[in-house]
Structure formats: structure tokens, C-alpha cells
mmCIF file with all atom_site columns, C-alpha atoms in Angstrom:
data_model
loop_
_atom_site.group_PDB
_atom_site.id
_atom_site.type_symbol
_atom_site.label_atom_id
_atom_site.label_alt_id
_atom_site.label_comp_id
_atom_site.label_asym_id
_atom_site.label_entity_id
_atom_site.label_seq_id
_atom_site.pdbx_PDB_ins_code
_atom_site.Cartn_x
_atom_site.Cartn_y
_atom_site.Cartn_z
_atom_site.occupancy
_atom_site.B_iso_or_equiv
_atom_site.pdbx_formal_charge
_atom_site.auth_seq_id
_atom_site.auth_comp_id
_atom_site.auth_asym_id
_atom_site.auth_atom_id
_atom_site.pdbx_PDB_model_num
ATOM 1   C CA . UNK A 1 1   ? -14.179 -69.292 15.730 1.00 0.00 ? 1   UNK A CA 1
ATOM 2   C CA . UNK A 1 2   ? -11.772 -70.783 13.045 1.00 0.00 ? 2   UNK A CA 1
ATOM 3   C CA . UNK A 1 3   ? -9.252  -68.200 11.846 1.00 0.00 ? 3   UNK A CA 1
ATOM 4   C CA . UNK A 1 4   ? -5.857  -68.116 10.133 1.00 0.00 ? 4   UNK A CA 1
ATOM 5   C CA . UNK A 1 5   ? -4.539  -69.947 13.288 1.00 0.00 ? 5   UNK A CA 1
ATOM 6   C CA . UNK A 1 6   ? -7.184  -72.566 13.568 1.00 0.00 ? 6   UNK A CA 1
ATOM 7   C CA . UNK A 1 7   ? -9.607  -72.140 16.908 1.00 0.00 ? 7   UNK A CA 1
ATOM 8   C CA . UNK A 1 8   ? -8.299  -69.793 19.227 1.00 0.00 ? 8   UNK A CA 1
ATOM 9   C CA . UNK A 1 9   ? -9.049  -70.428 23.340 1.00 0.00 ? 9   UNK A CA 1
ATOM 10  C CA . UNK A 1 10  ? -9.667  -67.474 24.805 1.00 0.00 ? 10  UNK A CA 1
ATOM 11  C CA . UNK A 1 11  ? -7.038  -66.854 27.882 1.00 0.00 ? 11  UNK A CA 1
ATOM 12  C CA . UNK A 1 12  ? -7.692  -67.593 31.728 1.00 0.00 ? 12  UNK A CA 1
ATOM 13  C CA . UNK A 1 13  ? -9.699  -64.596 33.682 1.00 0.00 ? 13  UNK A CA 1
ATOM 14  C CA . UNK A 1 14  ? -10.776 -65.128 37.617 1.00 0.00 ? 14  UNK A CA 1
ATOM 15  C CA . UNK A 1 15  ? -12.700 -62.060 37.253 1.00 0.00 ? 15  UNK A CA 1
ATOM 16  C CA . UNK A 1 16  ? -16.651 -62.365 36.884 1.00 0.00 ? 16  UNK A CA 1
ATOM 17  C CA . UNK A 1 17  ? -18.385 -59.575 34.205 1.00 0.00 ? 17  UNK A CA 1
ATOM 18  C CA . UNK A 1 18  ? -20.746 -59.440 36.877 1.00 0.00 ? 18  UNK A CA 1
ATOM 19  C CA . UNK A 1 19  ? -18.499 -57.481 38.950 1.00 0.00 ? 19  UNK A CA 1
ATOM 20  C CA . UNK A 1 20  ? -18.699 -54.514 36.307 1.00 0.00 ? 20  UNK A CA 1
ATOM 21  C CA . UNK A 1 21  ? -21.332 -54.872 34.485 1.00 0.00 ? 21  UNK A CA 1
ATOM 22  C CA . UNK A 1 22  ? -23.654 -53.139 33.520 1.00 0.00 ? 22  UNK A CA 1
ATOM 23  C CA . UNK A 1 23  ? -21.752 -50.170 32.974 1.00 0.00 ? 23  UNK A CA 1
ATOM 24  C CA . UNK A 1 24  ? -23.838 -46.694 32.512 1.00 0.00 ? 24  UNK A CA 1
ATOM 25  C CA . UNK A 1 25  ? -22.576 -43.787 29.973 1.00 0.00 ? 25  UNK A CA 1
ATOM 26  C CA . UNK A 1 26  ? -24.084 -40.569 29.167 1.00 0.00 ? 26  UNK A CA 1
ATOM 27  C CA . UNK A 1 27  ? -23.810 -39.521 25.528 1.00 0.00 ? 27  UNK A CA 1
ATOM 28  C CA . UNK A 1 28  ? -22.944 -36.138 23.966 1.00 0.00 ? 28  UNK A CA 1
ATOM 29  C CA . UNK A 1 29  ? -26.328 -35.556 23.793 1.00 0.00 ? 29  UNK A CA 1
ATOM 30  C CA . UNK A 1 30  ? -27.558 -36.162 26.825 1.00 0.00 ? 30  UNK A CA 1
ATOM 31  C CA . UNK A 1 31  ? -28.823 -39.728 26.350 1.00 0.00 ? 31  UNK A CA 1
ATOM 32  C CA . UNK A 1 32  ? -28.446 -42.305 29.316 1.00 0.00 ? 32  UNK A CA 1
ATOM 33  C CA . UNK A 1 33  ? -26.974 -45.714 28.215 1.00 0.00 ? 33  UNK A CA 1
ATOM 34  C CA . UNK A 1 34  ? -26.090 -49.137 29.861 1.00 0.00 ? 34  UNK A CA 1
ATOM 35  C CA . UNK A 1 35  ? -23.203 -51.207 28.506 1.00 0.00 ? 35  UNK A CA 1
ATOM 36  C CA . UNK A 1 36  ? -24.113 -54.795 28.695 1.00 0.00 ? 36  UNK A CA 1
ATOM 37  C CA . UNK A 1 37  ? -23.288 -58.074 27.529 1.00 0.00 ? 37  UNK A CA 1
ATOM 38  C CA . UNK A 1 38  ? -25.294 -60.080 24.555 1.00 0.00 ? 38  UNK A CA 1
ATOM 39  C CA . UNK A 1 39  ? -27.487 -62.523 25.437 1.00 0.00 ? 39  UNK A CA 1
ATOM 40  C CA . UNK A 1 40  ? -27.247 -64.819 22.356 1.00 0.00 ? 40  UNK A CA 1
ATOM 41  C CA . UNK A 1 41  ? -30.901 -65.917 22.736 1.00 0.00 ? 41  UNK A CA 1
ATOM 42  C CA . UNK A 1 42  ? -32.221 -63.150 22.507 1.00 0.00 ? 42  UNK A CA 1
ATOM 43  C CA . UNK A 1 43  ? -33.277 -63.285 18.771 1.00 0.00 ? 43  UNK A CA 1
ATOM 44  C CA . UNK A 1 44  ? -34.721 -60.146 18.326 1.00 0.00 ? 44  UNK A CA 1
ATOM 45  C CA . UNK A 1 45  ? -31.493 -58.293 19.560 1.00 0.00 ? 45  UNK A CA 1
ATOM 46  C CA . UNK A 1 46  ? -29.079 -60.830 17.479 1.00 0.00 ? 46  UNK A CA 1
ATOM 47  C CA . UNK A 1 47  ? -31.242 -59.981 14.377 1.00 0.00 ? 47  UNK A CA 1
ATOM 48  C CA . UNK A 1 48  ? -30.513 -56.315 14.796 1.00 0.00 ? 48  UNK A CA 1
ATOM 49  C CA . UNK A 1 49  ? -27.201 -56.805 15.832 1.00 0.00 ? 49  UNK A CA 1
ATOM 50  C CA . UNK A 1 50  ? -26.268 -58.608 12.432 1.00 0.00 ? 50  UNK A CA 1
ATOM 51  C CA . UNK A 1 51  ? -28.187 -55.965 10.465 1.00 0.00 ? 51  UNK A CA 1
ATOM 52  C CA . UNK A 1 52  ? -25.733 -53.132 11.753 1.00 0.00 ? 52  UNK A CA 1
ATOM 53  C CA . UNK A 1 53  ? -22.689 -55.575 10.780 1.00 0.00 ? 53  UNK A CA 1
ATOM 54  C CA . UNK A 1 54  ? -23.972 -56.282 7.990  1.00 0.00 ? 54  UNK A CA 1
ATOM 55  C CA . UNK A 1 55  ? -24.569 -52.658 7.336  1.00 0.00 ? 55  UNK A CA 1
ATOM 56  C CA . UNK A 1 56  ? -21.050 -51.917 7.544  1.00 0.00 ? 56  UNK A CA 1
ATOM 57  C CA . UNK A 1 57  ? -20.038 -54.945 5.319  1.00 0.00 ? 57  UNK A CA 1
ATOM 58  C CA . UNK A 1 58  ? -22.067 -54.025 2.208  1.00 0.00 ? 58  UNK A CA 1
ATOM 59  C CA . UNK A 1 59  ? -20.926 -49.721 3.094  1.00 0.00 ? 59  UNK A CA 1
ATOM 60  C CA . UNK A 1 60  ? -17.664 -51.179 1.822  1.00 0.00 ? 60  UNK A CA 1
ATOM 61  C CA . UNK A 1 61  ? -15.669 -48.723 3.535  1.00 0.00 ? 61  UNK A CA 1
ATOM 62  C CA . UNK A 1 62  ? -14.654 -50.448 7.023  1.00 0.00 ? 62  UNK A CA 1
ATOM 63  C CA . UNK A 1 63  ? -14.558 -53.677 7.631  1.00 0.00 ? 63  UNK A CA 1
ATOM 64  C CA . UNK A 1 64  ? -12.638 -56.186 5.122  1.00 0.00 ? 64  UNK A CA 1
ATOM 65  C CA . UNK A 1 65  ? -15.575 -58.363 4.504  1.00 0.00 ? 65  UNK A CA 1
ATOM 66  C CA . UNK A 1 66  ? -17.285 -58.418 0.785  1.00 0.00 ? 66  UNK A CA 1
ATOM 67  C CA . UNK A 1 67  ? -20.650 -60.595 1.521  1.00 0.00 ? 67  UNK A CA 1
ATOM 68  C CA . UNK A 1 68  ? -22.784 -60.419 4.307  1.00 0.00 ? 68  UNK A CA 1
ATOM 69  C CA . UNK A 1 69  ? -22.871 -62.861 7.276  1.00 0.00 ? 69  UNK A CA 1
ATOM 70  C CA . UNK A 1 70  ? -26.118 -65.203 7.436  1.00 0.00 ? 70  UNK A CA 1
ATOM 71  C CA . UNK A 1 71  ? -26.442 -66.809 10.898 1.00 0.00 ? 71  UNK A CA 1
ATOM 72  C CA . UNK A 1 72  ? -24.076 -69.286 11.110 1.00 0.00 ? 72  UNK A CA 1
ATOM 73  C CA . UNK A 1 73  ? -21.511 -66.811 9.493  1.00 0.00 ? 73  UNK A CA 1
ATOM 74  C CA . UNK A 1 74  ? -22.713 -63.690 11.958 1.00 0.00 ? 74  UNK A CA 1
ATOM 75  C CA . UNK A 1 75  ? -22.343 -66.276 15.071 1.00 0.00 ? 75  UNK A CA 1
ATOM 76  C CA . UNK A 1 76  ? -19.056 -67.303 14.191 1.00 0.00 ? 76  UNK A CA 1
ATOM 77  C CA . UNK A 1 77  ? -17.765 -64.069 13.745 1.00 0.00 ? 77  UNK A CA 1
ATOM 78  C CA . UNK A 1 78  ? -19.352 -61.940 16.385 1.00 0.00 ? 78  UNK A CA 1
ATOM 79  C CA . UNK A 1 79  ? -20.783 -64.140 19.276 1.00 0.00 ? 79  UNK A CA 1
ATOM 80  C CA . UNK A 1 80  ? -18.552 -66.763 19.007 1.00 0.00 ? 80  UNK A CA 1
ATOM 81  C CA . UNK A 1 81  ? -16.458 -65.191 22.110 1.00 0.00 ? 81  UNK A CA 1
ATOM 82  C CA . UNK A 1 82  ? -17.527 -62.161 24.095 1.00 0.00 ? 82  UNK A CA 1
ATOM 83  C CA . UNK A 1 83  ? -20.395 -59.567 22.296 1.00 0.00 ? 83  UNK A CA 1
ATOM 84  C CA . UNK A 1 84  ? -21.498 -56.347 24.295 1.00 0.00 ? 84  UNK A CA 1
ATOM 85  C CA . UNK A 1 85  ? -24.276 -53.964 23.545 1.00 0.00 ? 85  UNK A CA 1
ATOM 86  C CA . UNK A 1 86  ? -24.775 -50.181 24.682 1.00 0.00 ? 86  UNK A CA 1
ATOM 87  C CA . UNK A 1 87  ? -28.789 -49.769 24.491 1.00 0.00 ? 87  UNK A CA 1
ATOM 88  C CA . UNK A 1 88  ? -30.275 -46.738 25.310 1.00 0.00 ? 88  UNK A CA 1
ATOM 89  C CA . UNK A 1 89  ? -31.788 -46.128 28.870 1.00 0.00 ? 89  UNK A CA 1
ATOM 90  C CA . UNK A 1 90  ? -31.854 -48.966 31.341 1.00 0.00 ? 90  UNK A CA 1
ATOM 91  C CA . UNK A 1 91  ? -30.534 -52.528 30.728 1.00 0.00 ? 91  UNK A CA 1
ATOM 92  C CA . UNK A 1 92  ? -32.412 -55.075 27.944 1.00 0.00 ? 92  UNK A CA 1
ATOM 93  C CA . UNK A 1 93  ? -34.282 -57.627 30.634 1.00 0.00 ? 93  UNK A CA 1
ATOM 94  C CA . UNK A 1 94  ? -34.905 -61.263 29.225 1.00 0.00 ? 94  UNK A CA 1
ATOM 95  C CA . UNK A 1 95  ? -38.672 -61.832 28.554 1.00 0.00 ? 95  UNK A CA 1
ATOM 96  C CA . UNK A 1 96  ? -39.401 -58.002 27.677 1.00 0.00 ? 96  UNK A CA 1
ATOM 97  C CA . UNK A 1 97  ? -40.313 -56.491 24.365 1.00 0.00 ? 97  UNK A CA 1
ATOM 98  C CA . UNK A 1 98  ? -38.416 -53.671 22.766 1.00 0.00 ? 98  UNK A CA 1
ATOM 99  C CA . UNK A 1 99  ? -38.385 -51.805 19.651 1.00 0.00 ? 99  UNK A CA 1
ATOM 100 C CA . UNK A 1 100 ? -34.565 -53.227 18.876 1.00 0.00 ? 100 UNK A CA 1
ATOM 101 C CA . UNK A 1 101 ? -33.630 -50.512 16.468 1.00 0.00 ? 101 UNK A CA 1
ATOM 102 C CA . UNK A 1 102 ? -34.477 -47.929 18.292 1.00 0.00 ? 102 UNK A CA 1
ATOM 103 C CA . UNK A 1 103 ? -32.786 -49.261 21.961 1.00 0.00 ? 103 UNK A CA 1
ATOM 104 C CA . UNK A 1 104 ? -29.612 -50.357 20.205 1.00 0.00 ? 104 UNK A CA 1
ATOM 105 C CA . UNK A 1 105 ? -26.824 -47.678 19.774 1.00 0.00 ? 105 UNK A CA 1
ATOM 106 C CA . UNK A 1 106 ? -23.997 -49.531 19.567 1.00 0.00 ? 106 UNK A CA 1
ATOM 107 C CA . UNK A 1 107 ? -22.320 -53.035 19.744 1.00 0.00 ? 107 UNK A CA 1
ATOM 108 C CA . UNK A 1 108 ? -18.703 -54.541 20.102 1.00 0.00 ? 108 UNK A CA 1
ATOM 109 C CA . UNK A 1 109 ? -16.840 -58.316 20.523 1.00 0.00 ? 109 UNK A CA 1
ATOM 110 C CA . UNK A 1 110 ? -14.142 -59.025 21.715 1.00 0.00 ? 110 UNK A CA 1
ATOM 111 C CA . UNK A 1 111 ? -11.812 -62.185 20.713 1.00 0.00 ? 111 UNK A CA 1
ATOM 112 C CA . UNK A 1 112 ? -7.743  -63.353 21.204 1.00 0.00 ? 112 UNK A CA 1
ATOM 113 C CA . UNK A 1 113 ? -5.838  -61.430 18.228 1.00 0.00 ? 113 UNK A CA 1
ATOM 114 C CA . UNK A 1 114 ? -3.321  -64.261 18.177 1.00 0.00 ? 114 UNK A CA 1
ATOM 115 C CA . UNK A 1 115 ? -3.294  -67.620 19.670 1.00 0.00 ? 115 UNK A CA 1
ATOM 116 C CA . UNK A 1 116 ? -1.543  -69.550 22.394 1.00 0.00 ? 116 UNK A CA 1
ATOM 117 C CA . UNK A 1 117 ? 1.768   -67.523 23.787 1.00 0.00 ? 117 UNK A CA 1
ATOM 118 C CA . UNK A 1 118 ? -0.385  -64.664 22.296 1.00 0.00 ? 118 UNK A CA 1
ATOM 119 C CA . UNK A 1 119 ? -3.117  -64.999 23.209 1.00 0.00 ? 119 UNK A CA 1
ATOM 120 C CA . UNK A 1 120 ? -3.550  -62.493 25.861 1.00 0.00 ? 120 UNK A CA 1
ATOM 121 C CA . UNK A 1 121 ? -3.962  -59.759 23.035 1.00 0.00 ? 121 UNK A CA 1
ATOM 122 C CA . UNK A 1 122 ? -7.099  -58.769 22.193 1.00 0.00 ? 122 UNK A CA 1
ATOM 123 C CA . UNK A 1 123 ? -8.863  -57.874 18.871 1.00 0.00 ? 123 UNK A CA 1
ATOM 124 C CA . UNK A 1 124 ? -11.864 -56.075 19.014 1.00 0.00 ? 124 UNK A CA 1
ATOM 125 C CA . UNK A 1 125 ? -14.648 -55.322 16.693 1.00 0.00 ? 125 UNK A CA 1
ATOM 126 C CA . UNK A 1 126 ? -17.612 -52.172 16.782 1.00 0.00 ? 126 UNK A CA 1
ATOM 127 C CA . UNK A 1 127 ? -20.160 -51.036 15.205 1.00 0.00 ? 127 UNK A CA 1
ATOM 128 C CA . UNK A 1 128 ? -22.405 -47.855 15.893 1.00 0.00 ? 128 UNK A CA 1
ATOM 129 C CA . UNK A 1 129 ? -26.329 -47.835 15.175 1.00 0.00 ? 129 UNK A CA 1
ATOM 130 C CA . UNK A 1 130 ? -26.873 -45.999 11.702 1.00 0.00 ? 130 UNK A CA 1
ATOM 131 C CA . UNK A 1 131 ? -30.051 -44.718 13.739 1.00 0.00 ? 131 UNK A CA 1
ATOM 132 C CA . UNK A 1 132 ? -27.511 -43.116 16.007 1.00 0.00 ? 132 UNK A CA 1
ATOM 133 C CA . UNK A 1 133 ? -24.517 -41.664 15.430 1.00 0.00 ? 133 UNK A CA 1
ATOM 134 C CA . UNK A 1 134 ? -23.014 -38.903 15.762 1.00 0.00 ? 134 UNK A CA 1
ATOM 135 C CA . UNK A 1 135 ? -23.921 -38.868 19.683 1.00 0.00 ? 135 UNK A CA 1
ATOM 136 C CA . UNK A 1 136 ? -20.632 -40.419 21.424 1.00 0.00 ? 136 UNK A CA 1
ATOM 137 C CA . UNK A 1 137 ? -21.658 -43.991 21.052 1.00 0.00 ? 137 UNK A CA 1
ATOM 138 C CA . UNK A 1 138 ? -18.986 -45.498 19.733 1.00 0.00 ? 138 UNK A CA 1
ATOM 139 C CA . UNK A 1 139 ? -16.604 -43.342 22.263 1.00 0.00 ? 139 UNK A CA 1
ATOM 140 C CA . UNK A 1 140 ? -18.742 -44.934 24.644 1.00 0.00 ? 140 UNK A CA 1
ATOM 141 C CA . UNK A 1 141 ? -17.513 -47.890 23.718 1.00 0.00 ? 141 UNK A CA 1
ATOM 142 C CA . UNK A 1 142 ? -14.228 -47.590 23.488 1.00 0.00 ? 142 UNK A CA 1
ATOM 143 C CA . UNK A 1 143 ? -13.895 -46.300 26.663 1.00 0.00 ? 143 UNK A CA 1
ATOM 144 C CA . UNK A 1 144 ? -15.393 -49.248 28.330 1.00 0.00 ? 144 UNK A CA 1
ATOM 145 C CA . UNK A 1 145 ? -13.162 -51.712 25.807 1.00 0.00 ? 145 UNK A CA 1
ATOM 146 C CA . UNK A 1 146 ? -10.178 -51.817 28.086 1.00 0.00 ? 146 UNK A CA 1
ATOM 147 C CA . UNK A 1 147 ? -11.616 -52.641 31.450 1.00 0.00 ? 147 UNK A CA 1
ATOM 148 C CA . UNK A 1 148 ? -13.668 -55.628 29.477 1.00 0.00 ? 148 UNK A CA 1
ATOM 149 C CA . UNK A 1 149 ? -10.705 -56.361 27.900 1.00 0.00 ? 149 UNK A CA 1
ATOM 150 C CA . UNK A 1 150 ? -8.967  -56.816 31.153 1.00 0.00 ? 150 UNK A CA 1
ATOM 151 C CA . UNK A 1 151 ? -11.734 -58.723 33.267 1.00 0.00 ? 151 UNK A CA 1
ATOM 152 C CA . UNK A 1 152 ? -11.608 -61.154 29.975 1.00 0.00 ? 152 UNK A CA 1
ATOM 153 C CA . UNK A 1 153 ? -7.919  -61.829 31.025 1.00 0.00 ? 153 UNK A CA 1
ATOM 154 C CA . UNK A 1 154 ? -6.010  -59.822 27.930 1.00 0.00 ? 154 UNK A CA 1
ATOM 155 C CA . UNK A 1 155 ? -3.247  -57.833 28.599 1.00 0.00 ? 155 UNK A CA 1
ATOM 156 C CA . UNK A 1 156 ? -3.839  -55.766 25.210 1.00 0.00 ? 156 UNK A CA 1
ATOM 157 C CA . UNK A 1 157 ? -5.273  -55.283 22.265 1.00 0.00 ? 157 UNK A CA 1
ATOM 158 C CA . UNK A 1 158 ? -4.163  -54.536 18.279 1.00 0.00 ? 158 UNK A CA 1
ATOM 159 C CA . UNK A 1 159 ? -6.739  -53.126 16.020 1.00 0.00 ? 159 UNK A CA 1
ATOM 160 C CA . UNK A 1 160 ? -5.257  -54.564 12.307 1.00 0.00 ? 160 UNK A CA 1
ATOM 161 C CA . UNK A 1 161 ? -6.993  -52.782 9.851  1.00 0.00 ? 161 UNK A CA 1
ATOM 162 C CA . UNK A 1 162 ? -8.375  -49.584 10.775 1.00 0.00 ? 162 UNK A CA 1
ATOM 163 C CA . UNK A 1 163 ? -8.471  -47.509 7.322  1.00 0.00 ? 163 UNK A CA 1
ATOM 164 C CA . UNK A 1 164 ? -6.781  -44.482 6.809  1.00 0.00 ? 164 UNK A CA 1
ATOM 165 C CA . UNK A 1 165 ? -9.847  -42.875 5.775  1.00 0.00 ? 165 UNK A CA 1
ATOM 166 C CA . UNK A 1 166 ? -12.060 -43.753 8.554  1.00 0.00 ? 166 UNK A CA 1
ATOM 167 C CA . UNK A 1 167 ? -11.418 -40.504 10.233 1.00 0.00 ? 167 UNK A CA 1
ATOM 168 C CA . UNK A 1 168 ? -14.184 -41.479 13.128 1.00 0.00 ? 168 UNK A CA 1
ATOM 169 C CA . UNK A 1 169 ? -12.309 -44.697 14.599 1.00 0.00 ? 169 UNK A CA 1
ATOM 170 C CA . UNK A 1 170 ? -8.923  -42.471 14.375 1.00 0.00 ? 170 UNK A CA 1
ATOM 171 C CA . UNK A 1 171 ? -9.928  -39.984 16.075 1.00 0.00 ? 171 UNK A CA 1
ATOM 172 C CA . UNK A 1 172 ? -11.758 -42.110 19.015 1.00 0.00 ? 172 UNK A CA 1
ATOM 173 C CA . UNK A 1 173 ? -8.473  -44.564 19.401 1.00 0.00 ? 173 UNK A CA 1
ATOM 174 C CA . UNK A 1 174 ? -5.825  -41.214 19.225 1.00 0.00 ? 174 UNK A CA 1
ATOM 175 C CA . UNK A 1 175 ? -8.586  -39.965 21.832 1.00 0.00 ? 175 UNK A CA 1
ATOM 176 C CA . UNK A 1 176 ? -8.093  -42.603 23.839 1.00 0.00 ? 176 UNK A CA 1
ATOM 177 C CA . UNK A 1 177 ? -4.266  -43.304 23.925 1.00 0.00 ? 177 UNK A CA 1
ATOM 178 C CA . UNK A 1 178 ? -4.367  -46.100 21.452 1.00 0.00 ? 178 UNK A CA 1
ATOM 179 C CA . UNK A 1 179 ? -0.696  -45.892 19.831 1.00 0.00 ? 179 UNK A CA 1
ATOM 180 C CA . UNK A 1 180 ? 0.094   -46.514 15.994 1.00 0.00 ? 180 UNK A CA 1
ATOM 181 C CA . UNK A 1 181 ? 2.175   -49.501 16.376 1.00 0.00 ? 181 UNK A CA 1
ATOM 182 C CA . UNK A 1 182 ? 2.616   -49.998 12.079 1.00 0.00 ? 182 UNK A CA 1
ATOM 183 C CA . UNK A 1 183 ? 1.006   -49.172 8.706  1.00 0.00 ? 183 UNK A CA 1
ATOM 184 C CA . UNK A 1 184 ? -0.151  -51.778 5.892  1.00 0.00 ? 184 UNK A CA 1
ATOM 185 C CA . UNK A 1 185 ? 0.537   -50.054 2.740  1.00 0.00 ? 185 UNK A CA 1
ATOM 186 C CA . UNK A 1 186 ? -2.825  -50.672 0.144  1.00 0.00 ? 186 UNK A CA 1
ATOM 187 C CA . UNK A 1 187 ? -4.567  -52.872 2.437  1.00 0.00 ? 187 UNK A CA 1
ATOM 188 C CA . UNK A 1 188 ? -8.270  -52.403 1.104  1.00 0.00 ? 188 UNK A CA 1
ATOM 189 C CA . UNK A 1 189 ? -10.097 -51.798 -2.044 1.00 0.00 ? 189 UNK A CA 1
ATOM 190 C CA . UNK A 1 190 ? -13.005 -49.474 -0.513 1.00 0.00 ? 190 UNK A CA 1
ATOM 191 C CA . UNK A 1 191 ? -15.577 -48.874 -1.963 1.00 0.00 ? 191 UNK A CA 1
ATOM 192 C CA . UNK A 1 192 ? -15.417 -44.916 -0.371 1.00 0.00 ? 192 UNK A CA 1
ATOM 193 C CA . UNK A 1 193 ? -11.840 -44.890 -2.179 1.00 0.00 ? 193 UNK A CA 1
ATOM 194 C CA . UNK A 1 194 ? -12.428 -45.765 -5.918 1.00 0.00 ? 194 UNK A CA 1
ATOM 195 C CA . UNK A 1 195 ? -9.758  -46.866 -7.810 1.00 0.00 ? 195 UNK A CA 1
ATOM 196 C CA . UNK A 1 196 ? -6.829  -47.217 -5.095 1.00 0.00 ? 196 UNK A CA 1
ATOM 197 C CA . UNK A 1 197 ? -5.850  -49.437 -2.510 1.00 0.00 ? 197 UNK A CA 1
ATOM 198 C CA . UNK A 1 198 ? -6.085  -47.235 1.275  1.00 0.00 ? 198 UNK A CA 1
ATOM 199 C CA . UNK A 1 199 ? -3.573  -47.812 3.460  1.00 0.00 ? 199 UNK A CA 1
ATOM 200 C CA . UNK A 1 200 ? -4.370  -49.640 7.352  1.00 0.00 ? 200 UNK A CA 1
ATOM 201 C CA . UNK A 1 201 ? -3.063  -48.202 10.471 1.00 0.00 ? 201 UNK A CA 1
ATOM 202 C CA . UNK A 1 202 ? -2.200  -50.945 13.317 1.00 0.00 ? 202 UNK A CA 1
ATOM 203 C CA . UNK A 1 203 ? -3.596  -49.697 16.563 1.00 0.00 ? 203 UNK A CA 1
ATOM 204 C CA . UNK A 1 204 ? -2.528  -50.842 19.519 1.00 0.00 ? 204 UNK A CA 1
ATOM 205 C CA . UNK A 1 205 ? -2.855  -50.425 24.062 1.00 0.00 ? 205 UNK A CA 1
ATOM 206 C CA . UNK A 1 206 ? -0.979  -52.046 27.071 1.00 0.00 ? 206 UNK A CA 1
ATOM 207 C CA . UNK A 1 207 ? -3.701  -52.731 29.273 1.00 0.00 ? 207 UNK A CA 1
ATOM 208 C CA . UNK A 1 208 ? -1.143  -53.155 31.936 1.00 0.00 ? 208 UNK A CA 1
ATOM 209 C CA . UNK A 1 209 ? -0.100  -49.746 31.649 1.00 0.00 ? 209 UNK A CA 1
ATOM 210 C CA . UNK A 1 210 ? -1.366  -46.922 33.745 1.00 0.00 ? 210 UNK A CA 1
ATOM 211 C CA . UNK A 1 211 ? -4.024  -45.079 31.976 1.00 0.00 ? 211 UNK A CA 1
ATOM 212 C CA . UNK A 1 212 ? -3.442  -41.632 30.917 1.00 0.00 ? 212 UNK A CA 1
ATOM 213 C CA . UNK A 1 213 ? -6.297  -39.252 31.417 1.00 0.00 ? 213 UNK A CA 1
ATOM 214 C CA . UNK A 1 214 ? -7.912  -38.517 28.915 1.00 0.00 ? 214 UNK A CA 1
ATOM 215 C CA . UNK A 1 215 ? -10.706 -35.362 28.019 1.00 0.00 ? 215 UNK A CA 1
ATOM 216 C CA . UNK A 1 216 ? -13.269 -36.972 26.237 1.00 0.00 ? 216 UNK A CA 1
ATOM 217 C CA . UNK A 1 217 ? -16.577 -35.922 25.650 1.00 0.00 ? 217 UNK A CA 1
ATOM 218 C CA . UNK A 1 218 ? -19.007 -37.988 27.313 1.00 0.00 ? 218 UNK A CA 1
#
């Protein structure tokens, strides 16, 4: 994926995904998921996938983008590395039918932050089904962002430009001992903040470090 920095390799990992994936959660409310990776042809997942990015986009209230992302522009950004799903129930099998919107809760990438002598931060991107939130999904997620993170050979990860105002994301990255490495002062023109500029807190883990243990709500 071309960024500010040109193409970015992704750093060296001799650990397989297989190893830890699929990874099952159990939502707040009750619901039995499985953490898995995207299979990119799978079209009838990628379609949904892009409509809950492109959700967010045209919300206007946390991600940066003003348009939304047609193929080409929704590979680029989100497959172009590593993409992981949470579905609902057992894993997504190749070949089987599914009603997508309903099986999806959640989906993340992840992708080098910086390049070369950098590159072993990690940047990482989520989005939770608007057919089901408010359940634990995207905590869900985070916590299994860190060991993926890991196997994928980064040593950490920054989160850039997580809004002031999205009160959600806060609270699951304070939750789960992301620090507040920095602030950007008017970062965004939201469309849930008329007529200012919100400010962007910088979040940021040490993979390497010892995780703390955290109460979170499954």
C-alpha cells in the first residue's frame, strides 16, 4: 500500500498465524465468536467488509477519510497487508454460504506505522458491525490485536488519530493499557463536532513489555 513513505514491507515474523488462529471470544452478551483471518476471495465477506468501512467513512466522525473506498481503493487500504474478522459462532469455511451481515461483528488490519528502521511498529485499523454493537466486539478485538501484532513480527503499535470524542475506542485502549504517548491539537473536522476542529490522542503499546492484567468484560 503506497503511503506518505512510499510502499512499506512489512517486517520479518518466523511465526505461522496458524499457530493461533482461530482465536474464540465470548461477548458481553453471551455470543460465541472466532477471530480469524480474511480470505480476500471470499467476495461476499470483502463486500461486507467494505460496507462497514465505508460506513464509518461517510459517519464522518472516526476515521480521516471524506469519500468512500471502491475496490481498488478498499484493497489498498484494508487487505493490502494483514485483515482479520470476528464472525459470530464457528469459523467462515471456504465454499459455504452465509448471511454476511448477520455473521460479521467486527473486522481489523493490521499494517507497519512507519517504514524501514520503523517498521516494527504497527498501525492498526477496526471497525465494529453497525448490526452489532454494543456487545464487546470491538474489545474483542483489541484484545486479540497484540498477540497478532506480535506473530506478524511488530514490536508495537501507535494508533495516530483516535478522536477525542470517540469515547468507545478510549475507553477500550485505556482498558487495555494502551498509553497516551501525544495529542494533535484540531486534527479533524467531524462531522459529530460542527464547527471546530477535535483534537487526536496518539495511542500507543510495547508489545515487548509484560502485559498487565487487565479486568475486562468479556
Amino acid at each position: 500500500m503506497s503511503s506518505a513513505y512510499g510502499i512499506i514491507p512489512k517486517p520479518v515474523s518466523n511465526i505461522s498465524l496458524d499457530t493461533i488462529l482461530p482465536i474464540s471470544k465470548t461477548l458481553r452478551n453471551g455470543t460465541k465468536a472466532t477471530l480469524q483471518q480474511v480470505d480476500p476471495n471470499n467476495q461476499a465477506l470483502v463486500s461486507v467488509l467494505r460496507h462497514l468501512v465505508n460506513y464509518e467513512i461517510n459517519m464522518g466522525s472516526t476515521y480521516p477519510q471524506e469519500h468512500e473506498l471502491d475496490e481498488e481503493g478498499f484493497t489498498s487500504y484494508f487487505l493490502a497487508y494483514d485483515s482479520f474478522v470476528l464472525v459470530k459462532d464457528d469459523p467462515i469455511v471456504p465454499g459455504k454460504e452465509y448471511d454476511m451481515h448477520d455473521k460479521v461483528l467486527g473486522c481489523f488490519y493490521v499494517k507497519p506505522n512507519y517504514p524501514g528502521r520503523c517498521s516494527h511498529i504497527a498501525n492498526g485499523g477496526f471497525f465494529v458491525s453497525t448490526v452489532h454493537r454494543g456487545f464487546g466486539a470491538g474489545i474483542a478485538m483489541g484484545e486479540s490485536f497484540p498477540q497478532i501484532a506480535s506473530a506478524l513480527g511488530y514490536q508495537a503499535s501507535v494508533f495516530n488519530l483516535v478522536f477525542q470524542n470517540n469515547e468507545a475506542s478510549i475507553k477500550i485502549w485505556r482498558r487495555l493499557g494502551f498509553k497516551e504517548a501525544g495529542r494533535i491539537p484540531k486534527a479533524g473536522r467531524l462531522e459529530n463536532s460542527p464547527g471546530k476542529l477535535v483534537d487526536a490522542i496518539i495511542f500507543y503499546k510495547d508489545f515487548t513489555e509484560q502485559n498487565e492484567e487487565t479486568d475486562v468484560d468479556k
